[in-house]
PDB file of C-alpha atoms in Angstrom:
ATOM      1  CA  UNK A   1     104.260  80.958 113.001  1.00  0.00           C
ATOM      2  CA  UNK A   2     106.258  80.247 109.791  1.00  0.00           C
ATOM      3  CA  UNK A   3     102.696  79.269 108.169  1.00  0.00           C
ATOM      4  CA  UNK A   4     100.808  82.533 109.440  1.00  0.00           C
ATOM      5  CA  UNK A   5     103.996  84.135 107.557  1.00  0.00           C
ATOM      6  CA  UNK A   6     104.071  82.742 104.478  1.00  0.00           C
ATOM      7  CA  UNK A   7     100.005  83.207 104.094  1.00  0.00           C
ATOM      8  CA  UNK A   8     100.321  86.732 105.225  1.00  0.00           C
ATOM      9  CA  UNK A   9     102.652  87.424 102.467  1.00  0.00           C
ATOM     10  CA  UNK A  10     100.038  85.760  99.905  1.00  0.00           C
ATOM     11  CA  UNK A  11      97.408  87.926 101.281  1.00  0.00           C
ATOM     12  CA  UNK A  12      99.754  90.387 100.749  1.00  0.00           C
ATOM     13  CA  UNK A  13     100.737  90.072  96.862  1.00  0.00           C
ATOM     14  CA  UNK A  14      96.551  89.599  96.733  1.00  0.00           C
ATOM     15  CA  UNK A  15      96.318  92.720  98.118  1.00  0.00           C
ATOM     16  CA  UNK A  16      98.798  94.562  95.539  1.00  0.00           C
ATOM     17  CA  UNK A  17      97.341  92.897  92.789  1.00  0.00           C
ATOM     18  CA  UNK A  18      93.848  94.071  93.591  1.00  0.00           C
ATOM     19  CA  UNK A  19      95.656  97.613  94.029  1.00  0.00           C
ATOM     20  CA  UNK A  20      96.667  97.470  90.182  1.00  0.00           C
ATOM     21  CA  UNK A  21      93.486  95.841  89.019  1.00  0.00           C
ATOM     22  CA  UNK A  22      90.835  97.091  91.030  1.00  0.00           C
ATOM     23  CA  UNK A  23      89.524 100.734  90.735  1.00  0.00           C
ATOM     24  CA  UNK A  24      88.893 102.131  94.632  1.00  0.00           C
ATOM     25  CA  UNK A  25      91.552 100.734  96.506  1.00  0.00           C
ATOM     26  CA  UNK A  26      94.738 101.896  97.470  1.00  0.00           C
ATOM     27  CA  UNK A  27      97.817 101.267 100.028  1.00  0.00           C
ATOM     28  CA  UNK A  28     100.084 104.180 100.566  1.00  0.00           C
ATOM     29  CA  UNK A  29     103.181 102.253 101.097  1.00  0.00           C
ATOM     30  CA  UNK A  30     104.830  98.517 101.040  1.00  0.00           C
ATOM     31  CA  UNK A  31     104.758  98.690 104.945  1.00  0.00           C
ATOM     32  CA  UNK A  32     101.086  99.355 105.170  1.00  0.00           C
ATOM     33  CA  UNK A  33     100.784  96.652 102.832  1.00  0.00           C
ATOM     34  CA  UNK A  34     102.208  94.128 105.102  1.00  0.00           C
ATOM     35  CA  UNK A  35     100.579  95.439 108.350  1.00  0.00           C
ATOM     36  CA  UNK A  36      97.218  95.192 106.023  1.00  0.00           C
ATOM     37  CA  UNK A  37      98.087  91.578 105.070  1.00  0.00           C
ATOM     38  CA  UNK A  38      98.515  90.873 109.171  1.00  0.00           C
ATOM     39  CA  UNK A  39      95.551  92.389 110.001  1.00  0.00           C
ATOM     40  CA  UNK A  40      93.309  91.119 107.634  1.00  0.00           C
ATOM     41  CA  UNK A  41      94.780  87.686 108.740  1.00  0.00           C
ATOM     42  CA  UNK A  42      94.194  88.430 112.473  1.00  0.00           C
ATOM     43  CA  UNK A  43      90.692  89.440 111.338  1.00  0.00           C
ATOM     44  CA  UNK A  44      90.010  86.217 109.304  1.00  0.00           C
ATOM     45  CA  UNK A  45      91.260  84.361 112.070  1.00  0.00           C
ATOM     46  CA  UNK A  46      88.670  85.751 114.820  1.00  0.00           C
ATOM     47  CA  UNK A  47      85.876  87.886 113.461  1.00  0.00           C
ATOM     48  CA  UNK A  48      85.189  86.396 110.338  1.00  0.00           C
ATOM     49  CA  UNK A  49      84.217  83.333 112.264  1.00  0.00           C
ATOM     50  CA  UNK A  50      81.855  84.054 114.020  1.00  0.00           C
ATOM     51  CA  UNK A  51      80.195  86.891 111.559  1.00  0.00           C
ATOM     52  CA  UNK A  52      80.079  83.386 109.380  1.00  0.00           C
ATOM     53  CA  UNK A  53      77.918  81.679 112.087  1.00  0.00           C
ATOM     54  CA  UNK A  54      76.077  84.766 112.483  1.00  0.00           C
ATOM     55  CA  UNK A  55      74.987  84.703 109.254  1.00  0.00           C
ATOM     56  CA  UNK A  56      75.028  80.735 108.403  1.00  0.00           C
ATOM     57  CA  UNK A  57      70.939  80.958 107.105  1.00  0.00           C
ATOM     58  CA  UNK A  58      71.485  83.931 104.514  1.00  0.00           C
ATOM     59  CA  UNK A  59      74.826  81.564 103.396  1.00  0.00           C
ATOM     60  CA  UNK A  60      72.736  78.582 103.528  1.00  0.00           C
ATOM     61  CA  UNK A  61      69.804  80.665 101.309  1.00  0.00           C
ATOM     62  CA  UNK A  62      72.405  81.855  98.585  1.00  0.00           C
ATOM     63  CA  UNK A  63      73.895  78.752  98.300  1.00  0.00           C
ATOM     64  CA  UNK A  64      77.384  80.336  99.708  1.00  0.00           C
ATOM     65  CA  UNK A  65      77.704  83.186  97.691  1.00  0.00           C
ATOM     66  CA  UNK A  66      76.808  85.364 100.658  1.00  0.00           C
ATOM     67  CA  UNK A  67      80.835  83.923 101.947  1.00  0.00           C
ATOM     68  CA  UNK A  68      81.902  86.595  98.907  1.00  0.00           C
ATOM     69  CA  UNK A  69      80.066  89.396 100.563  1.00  0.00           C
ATOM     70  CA  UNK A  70      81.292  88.776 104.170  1.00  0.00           C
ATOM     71  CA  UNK A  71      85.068  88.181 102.854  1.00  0.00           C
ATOM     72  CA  UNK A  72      84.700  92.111 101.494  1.00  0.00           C
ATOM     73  CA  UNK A  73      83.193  93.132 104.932  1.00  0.00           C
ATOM     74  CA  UNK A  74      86.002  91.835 107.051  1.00  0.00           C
ATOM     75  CA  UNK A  75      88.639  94.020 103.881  1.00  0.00           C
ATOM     76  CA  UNK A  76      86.161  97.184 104.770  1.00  0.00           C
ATOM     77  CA  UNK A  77      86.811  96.286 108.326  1.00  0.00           C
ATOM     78  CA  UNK A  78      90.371  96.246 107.483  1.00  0.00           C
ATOM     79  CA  UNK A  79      90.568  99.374 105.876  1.00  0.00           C
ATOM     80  CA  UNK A  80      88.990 101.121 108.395  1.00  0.00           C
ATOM     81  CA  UNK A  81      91.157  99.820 111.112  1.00  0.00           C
ATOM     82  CA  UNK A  82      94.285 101.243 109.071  1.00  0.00           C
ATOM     83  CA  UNK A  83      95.017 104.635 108.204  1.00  0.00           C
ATOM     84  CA  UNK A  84      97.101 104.597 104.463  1.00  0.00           C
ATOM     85  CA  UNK A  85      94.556 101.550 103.171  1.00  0.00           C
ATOM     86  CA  UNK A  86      91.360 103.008 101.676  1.00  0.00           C
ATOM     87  CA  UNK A  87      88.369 101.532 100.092  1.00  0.00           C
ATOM     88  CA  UNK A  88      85.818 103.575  97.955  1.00  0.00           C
ATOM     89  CA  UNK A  89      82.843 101.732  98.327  1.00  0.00           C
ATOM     90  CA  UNK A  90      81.561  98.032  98.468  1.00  0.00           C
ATOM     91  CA  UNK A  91      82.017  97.246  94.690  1.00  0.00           C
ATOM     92  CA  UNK A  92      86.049  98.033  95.789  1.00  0.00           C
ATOM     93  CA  UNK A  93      86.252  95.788  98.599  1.00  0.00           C
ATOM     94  CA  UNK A  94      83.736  93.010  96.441  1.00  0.00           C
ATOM     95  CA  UNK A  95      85.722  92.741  93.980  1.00  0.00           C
ATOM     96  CA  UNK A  96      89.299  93.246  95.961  1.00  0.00           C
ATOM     97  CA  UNK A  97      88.205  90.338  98.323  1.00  0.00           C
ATOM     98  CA  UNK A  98      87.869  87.872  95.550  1.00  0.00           C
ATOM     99  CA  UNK A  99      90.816  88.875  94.134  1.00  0.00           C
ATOM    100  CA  UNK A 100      92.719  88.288  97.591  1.00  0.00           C
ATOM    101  CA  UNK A 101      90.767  85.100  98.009  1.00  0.00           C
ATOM    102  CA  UNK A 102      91.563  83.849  94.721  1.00  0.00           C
ATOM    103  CA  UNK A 103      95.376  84.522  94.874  1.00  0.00           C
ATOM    104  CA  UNK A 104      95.545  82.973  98.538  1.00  0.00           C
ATOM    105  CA  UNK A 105      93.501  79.719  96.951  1.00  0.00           C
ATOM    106  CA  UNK A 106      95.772  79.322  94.301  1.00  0.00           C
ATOM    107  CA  UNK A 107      98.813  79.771  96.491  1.00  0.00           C
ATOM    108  CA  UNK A 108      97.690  77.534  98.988  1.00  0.00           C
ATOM    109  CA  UNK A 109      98.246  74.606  96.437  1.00  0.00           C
ATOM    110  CA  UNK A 110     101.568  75.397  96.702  1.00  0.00           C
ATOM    111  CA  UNK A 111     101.691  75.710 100.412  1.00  0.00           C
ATOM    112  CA  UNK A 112     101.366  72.769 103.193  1.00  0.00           C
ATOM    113  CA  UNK A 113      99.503  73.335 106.456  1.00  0.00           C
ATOM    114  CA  UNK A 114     101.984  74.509 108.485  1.00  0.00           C
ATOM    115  CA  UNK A 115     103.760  77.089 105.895  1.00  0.00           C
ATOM    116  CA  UNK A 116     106.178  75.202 103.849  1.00  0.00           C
ATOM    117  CA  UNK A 117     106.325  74.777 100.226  1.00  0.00           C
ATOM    118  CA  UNK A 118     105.690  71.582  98.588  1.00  0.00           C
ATOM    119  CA  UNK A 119     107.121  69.950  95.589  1.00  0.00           C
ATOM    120  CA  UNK A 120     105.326  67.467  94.267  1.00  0.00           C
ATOM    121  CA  UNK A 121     107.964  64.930  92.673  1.00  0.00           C
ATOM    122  CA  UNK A 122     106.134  61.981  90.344  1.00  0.00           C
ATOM    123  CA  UNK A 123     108.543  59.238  89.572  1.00  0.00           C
ATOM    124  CA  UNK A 124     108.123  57.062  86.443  1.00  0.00           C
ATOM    125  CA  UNK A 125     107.821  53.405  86.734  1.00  0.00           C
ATOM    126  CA  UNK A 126     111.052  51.573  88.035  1.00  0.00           C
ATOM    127  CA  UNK A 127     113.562  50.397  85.353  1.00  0.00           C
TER     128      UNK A 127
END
C-alpha cells in the first residue's frame, strides 16, 4: 500500500508539473490532483494492460513509440472520468503523459519496489 502511495504522489507532482508546462491541461484544485494521481494509477494498473495487448502489433510496428500514444489515452480516460481535470485535445494529454511518465521514471530511481526510498551508500576501500 505504502508503494501505491508514494507512486501516486509522483504521478501526482507529474501531473502539476505538466499543469505549469503544458498548454491544455488543468486541475481545479490540490484534491482533484490527488484523486487524479489515484485514478490514473488504478487505470494504469488495469486498463492500460490490456489496451497494451490489444494493441501489441501497432507497438511492435513503431518500434514502441505507439506506448507514448496509449499512456495519453489512459490521461484522456482520466480526465474524462473526473470532473475539475480537463484536457484540450490529444497534443495536451501527448505531451502531459510524457511529462508524467518521465517524472515517475526518474523518481522511481529513487524509489524501491515496495515504496521506500533508497540511499545508495558507496564506501571507499577499507583502511
Amino acid at each position: 500500500m505504502l508503494g501505491f502511495l508514494v507512486r501516486a504522489a509522483l504521478v501526482a507532482v507529474g501531473l502539476w508539473v505538466a499543469t505549469r508546462m503544458v498548454t491544455g491541461i488543468s486541475i481545479d484544485d490540490g484534491a482533484t490532483l490527488l484523486l487524479a494521481a489515484a485514478l490514473l494509477g488504478i487505470v494504469n494498473a488495469f486498463v492500460r494492460p490490456l489496451t497494451l495487448i490489444l494493441t501489441l502489433p501497432m507497438t511492435l510496428a513503431t518500434l514502441g513509440l505507439f506506448i507514448l500514444v496509449i499512456n495519453a489515452a489512459m490521461l484522456g480516460l482520466v480526465a474524462a472520468m473526473l470532473h475539475g481535470f480537463r484536457l484540450d485535445g490529444f497534443g495536451a494529454a501527448f505531451w502531459s503523459a510524457l511529462i508524467v511518465s518521465l517524472t515517475g521514471w526518474i523518481g522511481s530511481w529513487f524509489i524501491g519496489p515496495r515504496g521506500r526510498i533508497e540511499v545508495i551508500v558507496r564506501k571507499g576501500p577499507p583502511d
